[in-house]
Tab-separated table of C-alpha atoms (C1' of nucleotides) in Angstrom:
chain	number	residue	atom	x	y	z
A	24	MET	CA	0.470	9.273	5.390
A	25	SER	CA	-1.261	12.491	3.952
A	26	GLU	CA	-2.400	15.780	5.797
A	27	LEU	CA	-6.423	14.488	4.816
A	28	LYS	CA	-8.843	14.523	7.270
A	29	ILE	CA	-9.579	10.644	6.535
A	30	GLN	CA	-12.964	11.242	6.965
A	31	HIS	CA	-12.701	13.010	4.066
A	32	LEU	CA	-11.922	10.275	1.749
A	33	ILE	CA	-15.210	9.446	2.091
A	34	THR	CA	-16.823	13.026	0.908
A	35	LEU	CA	-14.596	12.128	-1.809
A	36	THR	CA	-15.089	9.247	-2.695
A	37	GLU	CA	-18.545	9.945	-2.871
A	38	LEU	CA	-17.962	12.619	-5.484
A	39	LEU	CA	-15.801	11.535	-7.135
A	40	SER	CA	-18.337	8.381	-7.909
A	41	LYS	CA	-21.407	10.321	-8.363
A	42	GLY	CA	-18.978	11.620	-11.999
A	43	ALA	CA	-17.485	15.276	-10.084
A	44	LYS	CA	-13.926	14.057	-11.156
A	45	HIS	CA	-14.169	15.718	-15.274
A	46	ASN	CA	-18.116	17.399	-14.662
A	47	PHE	CA	-19.241	19.830	-11.923
A	48	ILE	CA	-22.374	17.976	-10.222
A	49	SER	CA	-25.476	19.185	-8.886
A	50	ILE	CA	-25.774	17.723	-4.828
A	51	THR	CA	-27.440	18.988	-2.327
A	52	THR	CA	-25.923	18.553	1.561
A	53	SER	CA	-28.486	16.231	3.344
A	54	SER	CA	-28.891	14.047	0.029
A	55	LEU	CA	-24.481	13.319	0.532
A	56	GLY	CA	-25.081	13.049	4.054
A	57	LYS	CA	-26.704	10.992	3.702
A	58	ASN	CA	-24.740	9.148	1.763
A	59	ILE	CA	-21.410	9.217	3.709
A	60	HIS	CA	-23.826	8.151	7.747
A	61	LYS	CA	-23.279	12.081	8.448
A	62	SER	CA	-25.506	14.096	8.867
A	63	GLN	CA	-26.118	17.832	6.570
A	64	GLN	CA	-24.631	19.625	8.993
A	65	ALA	CA	-21.164	17.535	9.198
A	66	ALA	CA	-21.041	16.980	4.723
A	67	SER	CA	-22.044	21.201	4.608
A	68	LYS	CA	-19.054	21.135	5.786
A	69	HIS	CA	-17.096	18.303	5.376
A	70	LEU	CA	-17.706	20.516	0.701
A	71	LEU	CA	-16.641	24.101	3.372
A	72	GLU	CA	-13.371	22.314	4.140
A	73	LEU	CA	-12.563	20.409	1.310
A	74	GLU	CA	-13.181	23.432	-0.239
A	75	GLU	CA	-11.332	25.760	2.256
A	76	GLY	CA	-8.255	22.733	1.324
A	77	GLY	CA	-8.161	22.980	-2.205
A	78	LEU	CA	-9.960	19.895	-2.891
A	79	ILE	CA	-12.748	20.457	-4.997
A	80	GLN	CA	-14.324	23.938	-6.157
A	81	ARG	CA	-17.551	24.414	-4.862
A	82	MET	CA	-20.418	26.855	-6.806
A	83	MET	CA	-24.201	27.607	-5.474
A	84	SER	CA	-26.030	27.025	-8.451
A	85	GLY	CA	-29.303	28.325	-7.655
A	86	ARG	CA	-30.907	26.455	-3.763
A	87	LYS	CA	-28.265	23.884	-4.643
A	88	ILE	CA	-24.345	23.289	-5.142
A	89	SER	CA	-22.154	22.051	-7.855
A	90	VAL	CA	-19.574	20.561	-6.869
A	91	LYS	CA	-16.010	19.471	-8.280
A	92	LEU	CA	-12.708	17.483	-7.592
A	93	THR	CA	-9.582	19.588	-8.907
A	94	LYS	CA	-6.703	18.894	-9.413
A	95	LYS	CA	-5.206	17.769	-5.977
A	96	GLY	CA	-8.517	15.691	-4.657
A	97	TYR	CA	-8.093	13.342	-7.127
A	98	ASP	CA	-5.031	13.319	-6.479
A	99	GLN	CA	-5.647	12.628	-2.896
A	100	ILE	CA	-7.324	9.737	-3.826
A	101	ALA	CA	-5.588	8.360	-5.823
A	102	ASP	CA	-2.361	7.607	-2.858
A	103	MET	CA	-4.710	6.939	-0.817
A	104	TYR	CA	-6.081	4.034	-3.611
A	105	ASN	CA	-2.418	3.140	-4.703
A	106	LEU	CA	-1.822	2.866	-0.501
A	107	ILE	CA	-3.651	0.110	0.140
A	108	LYS	CA	-3.227	-1.455	-3.414
A	109	ASN	CA	0.585	-1.204	-2.277
A	110	SER	CA	0.006	-2.885	1.482
A	111	LEU	CA	-2.732	-5.645	-0.369
A	112	GLU	CA	-0.193	-6.280	-2.643
A	113	SER	CA	2.528	-7.113	-1.006
A	114	SER	CA	0.441	-9.219	1.186
A	115	PRO	CA	2.784	-12.974	1.631
A	116	SER	CA	0.254	-15.039	0.836
A	117	GLU	CA	2.381	-18.098	3.260
A	118	ILE	CA	2.027	-18.778	7.004
A	119	GLU	CA	5.298	-19.315	8.697
A	120	ILE	CA	5.314	-21.810	12.030
A	121	GLY	CA	8.062	-22.166	13.902
A	122	GLY	CA	8.726	-24.402	16.160
A	123	ILE	CA	11.508	-27.464	17.434
A	124	LEU	CA	11.700	-30.669	16.464
A	125	VAL	CA	11.229	-33.868	18.885
A	126	SER	CA	10.585	-37.279	18.857
A	127	GLY	CA	7.367	-38.087	17.439
A	128	MET	CA	6.050	-41.365	18.586
A	129	GLY	CA	7.641	-44.167	17.252
A	130	GLU	CA	4.091	-45.366	15.925
A	131	GLY	CA	3.927	-43.225	13.151
A	132	ALA	CA	6.721	-44.982	11.185
A	133	TYR	CA	4.239	-48.772	11.468
A	134	TYR	CA	0.599	-46.075	10.621
A	135	MET	CA	1.833	-44.220	7.449
A	136	SER	CA	3.044	-47.914	5.550
A	137	LEU	CA	-0.931	-49.164	5.533
A	138	LYS	CA	-1.379	-50.061	2.493
A	139	GLY	CA	-4.603	-48.906	2.857
A	140	TYR	CA	-2.802	-45.120	3.315
A	141	THR	CA	0.631	-45.714	0.817
A	142	LYS	CA	-1.526	-46.953	-2.026
A	143	GLN	CA	-3.320	-42.734	-1.930
A	144	PHE	CA	-0.199	-40.480	-0.283
A	145	LYS	CA	1.471	-41.920	-3.831
A	146	THR	CA	-2.126	-40.349	-5.678
A	147	LYS	CA	-2.795	-37.773	-3.522
A	148	ILE	CA	0.053	-36.071	-3.222
A	149	GLY	CA	2.510	-37.717	-5.562
A	150	TYR	CA	4.769	-39.578	-3.145
A	151	VAL	CA	5.216	-42.577	-0.156
A	152	PRO	CA	6.163	-41.033	2.185
A	153	PHE	CA	9.204	-41.941	3.940
A	154	PRO	CA	8.510	-44.605	6.878
A	155	GLY	CA	8.346	-42.371	10.646
A	156	THR	CA	6.102	-37.970	11.304
A	157	LEU	CA	8.719	-35.724	11.940
A	158	ASN	CA	7.072	-34.122	14.977
A	159	ILE	CA	7.268	-30.570	15.580
A	160	LYS	CA	6.618	-28.856	18.711
A	161	ILE	CA	4.944	-25.443	18.573
A	162	GLU	CA	5.349	-22.829	21.318
A	163	LYS	CA	4.120	-19.160	20.549
A	164	LYS	CA	0.612	-19.309	21.005
A	165	GLU	CA	0.668	-17.124	18.172
A	166	HIS	CA	1.781	-20.119	15.253
A	167	ILE	CA	-0.355	-22.749	17.312
A	168	GLU	CA	-3.427	-20.174	16.016
A	169	SER	CA	-1.366	-20.096	12.713
A	170	LEU	CA	-1.874	-23.947	12.317
A	171	ARG	CA	-5.850	-23.767	13.736
A	172	GLN	CA	-6.269	-21.599	11.028
A	173	VAL	CA	-4.200	-24.465	8.697
A	174	ASN	CA	-6.777	-27.543	9.801
A	175	ASN	CA	-9.361	-24.894	8.166
A	176	MET	CA	-8.162	-24.625	5.058
A	177	PRO	CA	-8.805	-27.606	2.623
A	178	GLY	CA	-6.298	-29.876	2.247
A	179	LYS	CA	-5.467	-32.856	0.207
A	180	GLN	CA	-8.111	-35.839	1.835
A	181	ILE	CA	-6.021	-39.430	2.279
A	182	ASP	CA	-9.312	-41.830	3.410
A	183	GLY	CA	-8.677	-43.772	6.536
A	184	PHE	CA	-10.523	-47.544	5.635
A	185	SER	CA	-11.005	-50.534	8.087
A	186	ASP	CA	-8.821	-53.301	7.639
A	187	GLY	CA	-11.823	-55.398	9.389
A	188	LYS	CA	-9.801	-55.776	13.233
A	189	ARG	CA	-9.882	-52.106	13.981
A	190	THR	CA	-10.601	-48.876	11.983
A	191	TYR	CA	-8.123	-45.983	10.763
A	192	GLY	CA	-8.497	-42.369	10.928
A	193	TRP	CA	-8.323	-39.950	7.573
A	194	VAL	CA	-4.707	-37.649	7.656
A	195	ARG	CA	-5.300	-34.450	5.565
A	196	CYS	CA	-2.178	-32.794	3.907
A	197	TYR	CA	-0.941	-29.530	2.610
A	198	SER	CA	1.931	-29.079	0.679
A	199	CYS	CA	4.882	-27.286	2.826
A	200	THR	CA	8.675	-26.083	3.211
A	201	LEU	CA	10.787	-27.275	6.300
A	202	ASN	CA	13.388	-24.291	6.823
A	203	GLY	CA	12.563	-22.648	3.363
A	204	LYS	CA	13.752	-25.302	0.605
A	205	ILE	CA	12.775	-28.762	1.953
A	206	PRO	CA	9.436	-30.701	0.759
A	207	CYS	CA	7.450	-32.255	2.266
A	208	ASN	CA	4.114	-32.553	3.936
A	209	LEU	CA	2.730	-31.416	6.610
A	210	ILE	CA	-0.549	-33.770	8.707
A	211	PHE	CA	-3.333	-33.571	10.620
A	212	LEU	CA	-4.738	-36.727	11.552
A	213	GLU	CA	-7.983	-37.575	12.399
A	214	ARG	CA	-7.374	-38.967	15.435
A	215	THR	CA	-4.978	-35.838	16.724
A	216	HIS	CA	-7.388	-33.777	15.527
A	217	HIS	CA	-7.347	-32.409	18.521
A	218	ASP	CA	-3.347	-31.282	19.698
A	219	LEU	CA	-3.008	-28.439	17.695
A	220	SER	CA	0.421	-27.860	20.018
A	221	VAL	CA	2.587	-30.099	17.579
A	222	ALA	CA	2.868	-30.105	14.047
A	223	GLU	CA	3.751	-33.557	12.171
A	224	LEU	CA	6.166	-33.692	8.749
A	225	ILE	CA	5.863	-36.008	6.543
A	226	SER	CA	8.455	-35.833	3.430
A	227	GLU	CA	9.538	-38.422	1.140
A	228	PHE	CA	12.572	-38.556	2.423
A	229	ASP	CA	14.152	-39.461	5.648
A	230	ILE	CA	14.704	-35.697	7.245
A	231	ARG	CA	16.697	-36.306	9.665
A	232	LYS	CA	19.579	-38.023	7.547
A	233	LYS	CA	18.977	-35.844	5.139
A	234	THR	CA	19.282	-32.777	6.967
A	235	GLY	CA	21.277	-33.218	9.884
A	236	LEU	CA	18.203	-32.151	12.401
A	237	LYS	CA	18.630	-33.438	15.221
A	238	ASN	CA	15.726	-32.768	18.487
A	239	GLY	CA	16.186	-30.226	20.084
A	240	ASP	CA	16.567	-27.711	16.563
A	241	ARG	CA	14.633	-24.595	15.866
A	242	ILE	CA	13.138	-24.800	12.461
A	243	THR	CA	10.356	-23.553	10.827
A	244	ILE	CA	7.660	-24.817	8.453
A	245	THR	CA	5.795	-22.255	5.633
A	246	ILE	CA	2.369	-23.031	4.660
A	247	PRO	CA	1.677	-21.283	0.530
A	248	VAL	CA	-1.200	-20.124	0.854
A	249	SER	CA	-4.050	-19.374	-1.869
B	10	MET	CA	-19.805	2.639	3.692
B	11	SER	CA	-18.693	0.776	5.718
B	12	GLU	CA	-19.481	0.598	9.144
B	13	LEU	CA	-15.939	0.856	10.175
B	14	LYS	CA	-13.765	3.789	11.311
B	15	ILE	CA	-12.536	5.466	8.794
B	16	GLN	CA	-9.058	6.280	11.445
B	17	HIS	CA	-8.666	2.281	11.641
B	18	LEU	CA	-7.776	2.008	8.178
B	19	ILE	CA	-4.572	4.080	8.303
B	20	THR	CA	-4.180	1.614	11.170
B	21	LEU	CA	-5.207	-1.868	9.581
B	22	THR	CA	-3.398	-0.921	6.243
B	23	GLU	CA	-0.047	-0.765	8.424
B	24	LEU	CA	-0.178	-3.764	9.690
B	25	LEU	CA	-1.533	-5.216	6.061
B	26	SER	CA	1.213	-4.448	4.898
B	27	LYS	CA	3.640	-5.442	7.711
B	28	GLY	CA	2.078	-8.659	6.531
B	29	ALA	CA	-0.636	-9.662	9.147
B	30	LYS	CA	-2.551	-11.320	6.980
B	31	HIS	CA	-1.439	-14.894	7.091
B	32	ASN	CA	0.933	-14.533	9.340
B	33	PHE	CA	0.759	-13.171	13.468
B	34	ILE	CA	3.490	-10.120	13.527
B	35	SER	CA	5.428	-9.435	16.061
B	36	ILE	CA	4.784	-5.716	17.854
B	37	THR	CA	4.658	-2.786	20.080
B	38	THR	CA	2.538	-0.187	20.337
B	39	SER	CA	4.702	2.782	19.940
B	40	SER	CA	6.230	1.673	17.007
B	41	LEU	CA	2.585	1.376	15.208
B	42	GLY	CA	1.978	4.969	16.552
B	43	LYS	CA	4.433	5.931	14.702
B	44	ASN	CA	4.067	4.807	11.713
B	45	ILE	CA	0.025	6.086	12.156
B	46	HIS	CA	0.844	9.108	13.123
B	47	LYS	CA	-0.089	9.167	16.244
B	48	SER	CA	1.141	8.433	19.903
B	49	GLN	CA	0.807	4.826	21.980
B	50	GLN	CA	-2.007	5.615	23.537
B	51	ALA	CA	-3.614	5.497	20.546
B	52	ALA	CA	-2.096	3.037	18.700
B	53	SER	CA	-3.021	0.610	21.465
B	54	LYS	CA	-6.576	1.955	21.861
B	55	HIS	CA	-6.965	0.975	18.365
B	56	LEU	CA	-5.846	-2.117	18.370
B	57	LEU	CA	-8.636	-3.240	20.842
B	58	GLU	CA	-10.886	-1.160	18.902
B	59	LEU	CA	-10.034	-3.629	15.926
B	60	GLU	CA	-10.587	-6.657	18.751
B	61	GLU	CA	-13.413	-5.949	20.363
B	62	GLY	CA	-14.551	-5.013	16.608
B	63	GLY	CA	-14.264	-8.427	15.197
B	64	LEU	CA	-11.088	-6.520	13.438
B	65	ILE	CA	-7.874	-7.753	13.996
B	66	GLN	CA	-7.142	-11.401	16.343
B	67	ARG	CA	-5.126	-10.324	19.421
B	68	MET	CA	-2.751	-11.803	22.199
B	69	MET	CA	-0.170	-11.345	24.192
B	70	SER	CA	3.704	-12.414	24.143
B	71	GLY	CA	5.501	-11.326	26.047
B	72	ARG	CA	5.805	-7.719	26.825
B	73	LYS	CA	4.952	-6.647	22.847
B	74	ILE	CA	1.009	-8.011	20.605
B	75	SER	CA	1.272	-10.404	18.702
B	76	VAL	CA	-1.476	-9.679	15.472
B	77	LYS	CA	-3.157	-11.025	12.967
B	78	LEU	CA	-6.086	-9.582	10.689
B	79	THR	CA	-9.574	-11.784	10.922
B	80	LYS	CA	-10.755	-12.619	7.504
B	81	LYS	CA	-13.496	-9.269	8.647
B	82	GLY	CA	-10.179	-7.034	8.584
B	83	TYR	CA	-8.970	-8.027	5.444
B	84	ASP	CA	-12.369	-8.569	3.551
B	85	GLN	CA	-13.032	-4.763	5.101
B	86	ILE	CA	-10.186	-2.866	3.512
B	87	ALA	CA	-11.237	-5.198	0.274
B	88	ASP	CA	-14.097	-3.215	0.771
B	89	MET	CA	-12.300	0.002	0.957
B	90	TYR	CA	-10.306	-0.446	-2.491
B	91	ASN	CA	-12.679	-2.406	-4.745
B	92	LEU	CA	-15.420	1.117	-3.236
B	93	ILE	CA	-12.058	3.281	-3.817
B	94	LYS	CA	-11.083	1.301	-7.354
B	95	ASN	CA	-14.779	1.107	-9.075
B	96	SER	CA	-15.072	5.462	-7.614
B	97	LEU	CA	-12.113	5.750	-10.318
B	98	GLU	CA	-13.327	3.572	-13.383
B	99	SER	CA	-16.658	4.077	-13.572
B	100	SER	CA	-15.242	8.058	-13.613
B	101	PRO	CA	-15.988	9.597	-16.939
B	102	SER	CA	-13.653	11.002	-19.110
B	103	GLU	CA	-16.096	13.830	-20.509
B	104	ILE	CA	-17.100	17.191	-19.662
B	105	GLU	CA	-20.507	17.665	-20.617
B	106	ILE	CA	-21.442	21.329	-21.422
B	107	GLY	CA	-25.036	22.623	-21.892
B	108	GLY	CA	-25.857	25.686	-23.679
B	109	ILE	CA	-28.435	28.021	-25.591
B	110	LEU	CA	-27.760	27.567	-29.894
B	111	VAL	CA	-27.007	31.578	-30.444
B	112	SER	CA	-26.300	33.652	-33.453
B	113	GLY	CA	-23.562	33.593	-34.251
B	114	MET	CA	-21.383	36.702	-35.154
B	115	GLY	CA	-21.328	36.641	-39.472
B	116	GLU	CA	-17.609	37.720	-38.930
B	117	GLY	CA	-17.349	33.383	-38.571
B	118	ALA	CA	-17.273	32.051	-41.571
B	119	TYR	CA	-15.088	34.814	-43.167
B	120	TYR	CA	-12.287	34.089	-40.735
B	121	MET	CA	-12.363	30.620	-41.142
B	122	SER	CA	-12.341	30.569	-45.449
B	123	LEU	CA	-9.004	31.469	-45.539
B	124	LYS	CA	-5.964	29.721	-46.763
B	125	GLY	CA	-4.096	30.981	-43.567
B	126	TYR	CA	-5.968	28.416	-42.314
B	127	THR	CA	-8.133	26.496	-43.830
B	128	LYS	CA	-4.340	24.338	-44.941
B	129	GLN	CA	-4.011	24.051	-41.010
B	130	PHE	CA	-7.797	22.689	-40.479
B	131	LYS	CA	-6.686	20.154	-43.128
B	132	THR	CA	-3.967	18.829	-41.738
B	133	LYS	CA	-4.922	19.316	-38.303
B	134	ILE	CA	-8.235	18.179	-37.609
B	135	GLY	CA	-8.920	16.623	-40.791
B	136	TYR	CA	-11.076	18.648	-42.555
B	137	VAL	CA	-12.131	22.228	-44.243
B	138	PRO	CA	-14.324	23.130	-41.795
B	139	PHE	CA	-17.720	24.368	-43.409
B	140	PRO	CA	-17.696	27.995	-43.059
B	141	GLY	CA	-19.421	30.184	-39.986
B	142	THR	CA	-19.047	28.847	-36.442
B	143	LEU	CA	-22.133	27.490	-34.588
B	144	ASN	CA	-22.678	29.732	-31.701
B	145	ILE	CA	-24.207	28.690	-27.736
B	146	LYS	CA	-24.705	30.750	-25.145
B	147	ILE	CA	-23.263	29.121	-21.326
B	148	GLU	CA	-25.798	30.164	-19.432
B	149	LYS	CA	-24.524	27.925	-16.351
B	150	LYS	CA	-21.453	29.162	-13.966
B	151	GLU	CA	-20.240	25.709	-13.832
B	152	HIS	CA	-20.649	25.017	-17.174
B	153	ILE	CA	-18.351	27.974	-17.680
B	154	GLU	CA	-15.643	26.701	-15.237
B	155	SER	CA	-15.852	23.491	-17.621
B	156	LEU	CA	-15.251	24.950	-20.396
B	157	ARG	CA	-12.217	27.110	-18.777
B	158	GLN	CA	-10.843	24.199	-18.333
B	159	VAL	CA	-11.375	22.516	-21.198
B	160	ASN	CA	-9.401	26.028	-22.647
B	161	ASN	CA	-6.723	24.965	-20.110
B	162	MET	CA	-6.393	21.588	-21.604
B	163	PRO	CA	-3.644	21.100	-24.834
B	164	GLY	CA	-5.419	21.306	-28.283
B	165	LYS	CA	-5.078	20.694	-31.653
B	166	GLN	CA	-2.849	24.969	-32.291
B	167	ILE	CA	-3.425	26.336	-35.445
B	168	ASP	CA	-0.782	28.703	-35.836
B	169	GLY	CA	-1.598	32.865	-36.834
B	170	PHE	CA	-0.616	34.324	-39.951
B	171	SER	CA	0.097	37.862	-41.870
B	172	ASP	CA	-1.354	39.085	-45.273
B	173	GLY	CA	1.249	41.506	-44.872
B	174	LYS	CA	-1.663	43.687	-44.363
B	175	ARG	CA	-2.980	42.304	-40.501
B	176	THR	CA	-1.618	39.565	-38.621
B	177	TYR	CA	-4.967	36.659	-37.821
B	178	GLY	CA	-4.220	35.242	-33.929
B	179	TRP	CA	-4.066	31.666	-33.760
B	180	VAL	CA	-6.883	29.016	-33.410
B	181	ARG	CA	-7.284	25.772	-30.738
B	182	CYS	CA	-9.221	23.255	-31.614
B	183	TYR	CA	-11.457	19.338	-28.929
B	184	SER	CA	-13.189	17.499	-31.064
B	185	CYS	CA	-16.210	17.392	-29.585
B	186	THR	CA	-19.793	15.808	-30.228
B	187	LEU	CA	-22.363	17.851	-30.036
B	188	ASN	CA	-26.009	16.330	-29.076
B	189	GLY	CA	-23.878	13.037	-28.597
B	190	LYS	CA	-23.703	12.178	-31.897
B	191	ILE	CA	-22.496	14.987	-33.827
B	192	PRO	CA	-18.477	15.141	-34.315
B	193	CYS	CA	-17.646	18.640	-34.907
B	194	ASN	CA	-15.026	21.673	-32.539
B	195	LEU	CA	-14.763	23.714	-29.900
B	196	ILE	CA	-12.509	26.099	-31.066
B	197	PHE	CA	-10.741	28.609	-28.597
B	198	LEU	CA	-10.027	32.402	-30.629
B	199	GLU	CA	-6.583	33.692	-29.247
B	200	ARG	CA	-8.714	37.210	-29.846
B	201	THR	CA	-11.513	36.093	-28.214
B	202	HIS	CA	-10.116	34.133	-25.048
B	203	HIS	CA	-10.860	35.948	-22.657
B	204	ASP	CA	-15.378	35.337	-23.150
B	205	LEU	CA	-15.971	32.021	-21.657
B	206	SER	CA	-19.569	32.347	-22.152
B	207	VAL	CA	-19.904	31.686	-25.143
B	208	ALA	CA	-18.324	27.753	-27.110
B	209	GLU	CA	-17.625	28.424	-31.002
B	210	LEU	CA	-18.386	25.260	-32.333
B	211	ILE	CA	-16.621	24.284	-36.360
B	212	SER	CA	-17.907	20.485	-38.372
B	213	GLU	CA	-17.236	19.489	-41.430
B	214	PHE	CA	-20.886	20.125	-43.169
B	215	ASP	CA	-24.135	23.251	-42.339
B	216	ILE	CA	-24.416	21.608	-38.734
B	217	ARG	CA	-28.245	24.349	-38.709
B	218	LYS	CA	-28.947	22.505	-42.174
B	219	LYS	CA	-28.444	19.165	-40.899
B	220	THR	CA	-29.830	18.882	-38.541
B	221	GLY	CA	-32.495	21.446	-38.292
B	222	LEU	CA	-31.126	23.358	-35.280
B	223	LYS	CA	-32.497	27.307	-35.347
B	224	ASN	CA	-31.223	29.591	-32.069
B	225	GLY	CA	-32.622	29.235	-29.187
B	226	ASP	CA	-32.153	25.659	-28.471
B	227	ARG	CA	-30.750	23.580	-26.122
B	228	ILE	CA	-27.437	21.677	-26.444
B	229	THR	CA	-25.139	19.516	-25.318
B	230	ILE	CA	-21.727	19.378	-25.955
B	231	THR	CA	-19.350	16.213	-24.746
B	232	ILE	CA	-14.875	17.145	-25.087
B	233	PRO	CA	-13.523	13.458	-24.206
B	234	VAL	CA	-10.435	14.458	-21.616
B	235	SER	CA	-7.615	12.388	-21.322
C	27	DA	C1'	-37.522	22.976	0.100
C	28	DT	C1'	-31.818	24.446	0.196
C	29	DT	C1'	-27.437	25.871	2.734
C	30	DA	C1'	-24.769	26.669	6.540
C	31	DC	C1'	-24.298	28.748	11.937
C	32	DT	C1'	-24.052	28.332	16.831
C	33	DA	C1'	-24.153	25.544	20.604
C	34	DA	C1'	-23.094	21.603	23.103
C	35	DA	C1'	-23.225	17.109	23.492
C	36	DA	C1'	-19.580	12.998	21.159
C	37	DC	C1'	-15.672	11.482	20.680
C	38	DT	C1'	-10.497	10.551	19.625
C	39	DC	C1'	-6.266	11.832	21.310
C	40	DG	C1'	-2.256	12.473	23.539
C	41	DA	C1'	0.185	13.202	28.554
C	42	DG	C1'	0.414	10.707	32.666
C	43	DT	C1'	1.175	7.820	34.682
C	44	DA	C1'	0.621	2.403	36.850
C	45	DC	C1'	2.044	-1.964	36.619
D	20	DT	C1'	11.636	-2.071	28.493
D	21	DG	C1'	5.955	-3.091	27.431
D	22	DT	C1'	0.822	-2.057	27.727
D	23	DA	C1'	-3.633	-0.042	28.456
D	24	DC	C1'	-5.703	3.251	32.874
D	25	DT	C1'	-7.136	8.018	32.894
D	26	DC	C1'	-9.092	12.918	32.168
D	27	DG	C1'	-8.670	17.139	30.791
D	28	DA	C1'	-7.630	19.247	25.905
D	29	DG	C1'	-8.942	19.740	21.078
D	30	DT	C1'	-11.683	17.854	17.334
D	31	DT	C1'	-15.795	16.668	15.153
D	32	DT	C1'	-20.997	15.043	15.050
D	33	DT	C1'	-25.604	17.006	15.435
D	34	DA	C1'	-29.312	19.502	16.755
D	35	DG	C1'	-32.427	23.581	16.416
D	36	DT	C1'	-32.298	27.381	14.224
D	37	DA	C1'	-32.014	31.607	10.592
D	38	DA	C1'	-32.129	32.984	6.178
DNA sequence: ATTACTAAAACTCGAGTAC
DNA sequence: TGTACTCGAGTTTTAGTAA
């Protein structure tokens, strides 16, 4: 992880951005200090230390200083660059939420079968869900937080409607997979907007039947993230 | 340049590489400490400070800690990444050397016209140089250093030869431009290997005639770098 | 105007330790 | 085991200042 003192990285980067890779650049310690948000004295010391460490080549020219990175100095920056780059790239772009299968309120099945919803499901998520939702009890605080995060992401919105007697709220869908393989949709309902300790899943088929999952089984939901 | 304390960047990067961008990851302060080459106490403090700065979201789960980067935390890393990236990329890949045109030793003209050299010039740099070299007096210490750097780079080697009476040393050529436009070659001669306060240029044409440059004029040589 | 020294203030770290 | 406090030692930064 580099025996490079980290504060010097900023200084090196500043010099590099001024073009100090191949040519000597002429600077003053106070301008450098200003740019790295340190005092003139600190900048002067950094330069001295960088030279001592063989990271820069430093010459006095008149009252100013001429500096150029050495190969070692350049390599240090390149190393740090690659370290961050790898961290950024190896970062998986999925949210994982674990929970326990519980029995849902039977009413879900009824609502989801209403014509006002099914027409939209067909066009927006590509299928009419099997009647009935899969309820997942989320136990870990951090998974509830993750669910909150999903809730703040834009999803596929199924609009609410009214049949004259009453109104039915919107449903927001997030494509996801159950236990890494079963495709389904995580849904948020307008009416239960507040409760994030239970996640509801819908799927084209009867998941309980297809997978043999029973209440009390631990499951994992994986939601892809942009 | 970020009000982010730099030492925390390492911690953030470590968390990110463990996948803390989208999901809470479960860690102990001592394992984190080990990874960032700091003590358990330092790791604990860093986490506390990162949370305070709004860079991570932190939850106790049992005896361990669950951590996730916030948008702000992620942005900080991305910012630093882009900063370094820009520095690395905006870095011009040329060496610039300034100097003053002086009269060369007339002998240069003679040597460069020898068959043993001209044949090689034709094949290696594409032309037979105008007889006579252009001598540039380098005044700034840092430009002499730059010249030394060029001298350490691999160039196009014109081999020495012998005509039976005496031997002629090698010549090394570096394609460059004079004052940003005139194409020419910077040459190093075996016999003057040591003196880097004068640079010698050769060109296909008579530069003095073509440009009207006279002794005492300030000129700039630009040498492209891999 | 510069650089860079000294001394003191401000930080950061880790050992010891409480919980 | 865990986290995270206090406190002393070491390090870094800055103010003041010499050259």
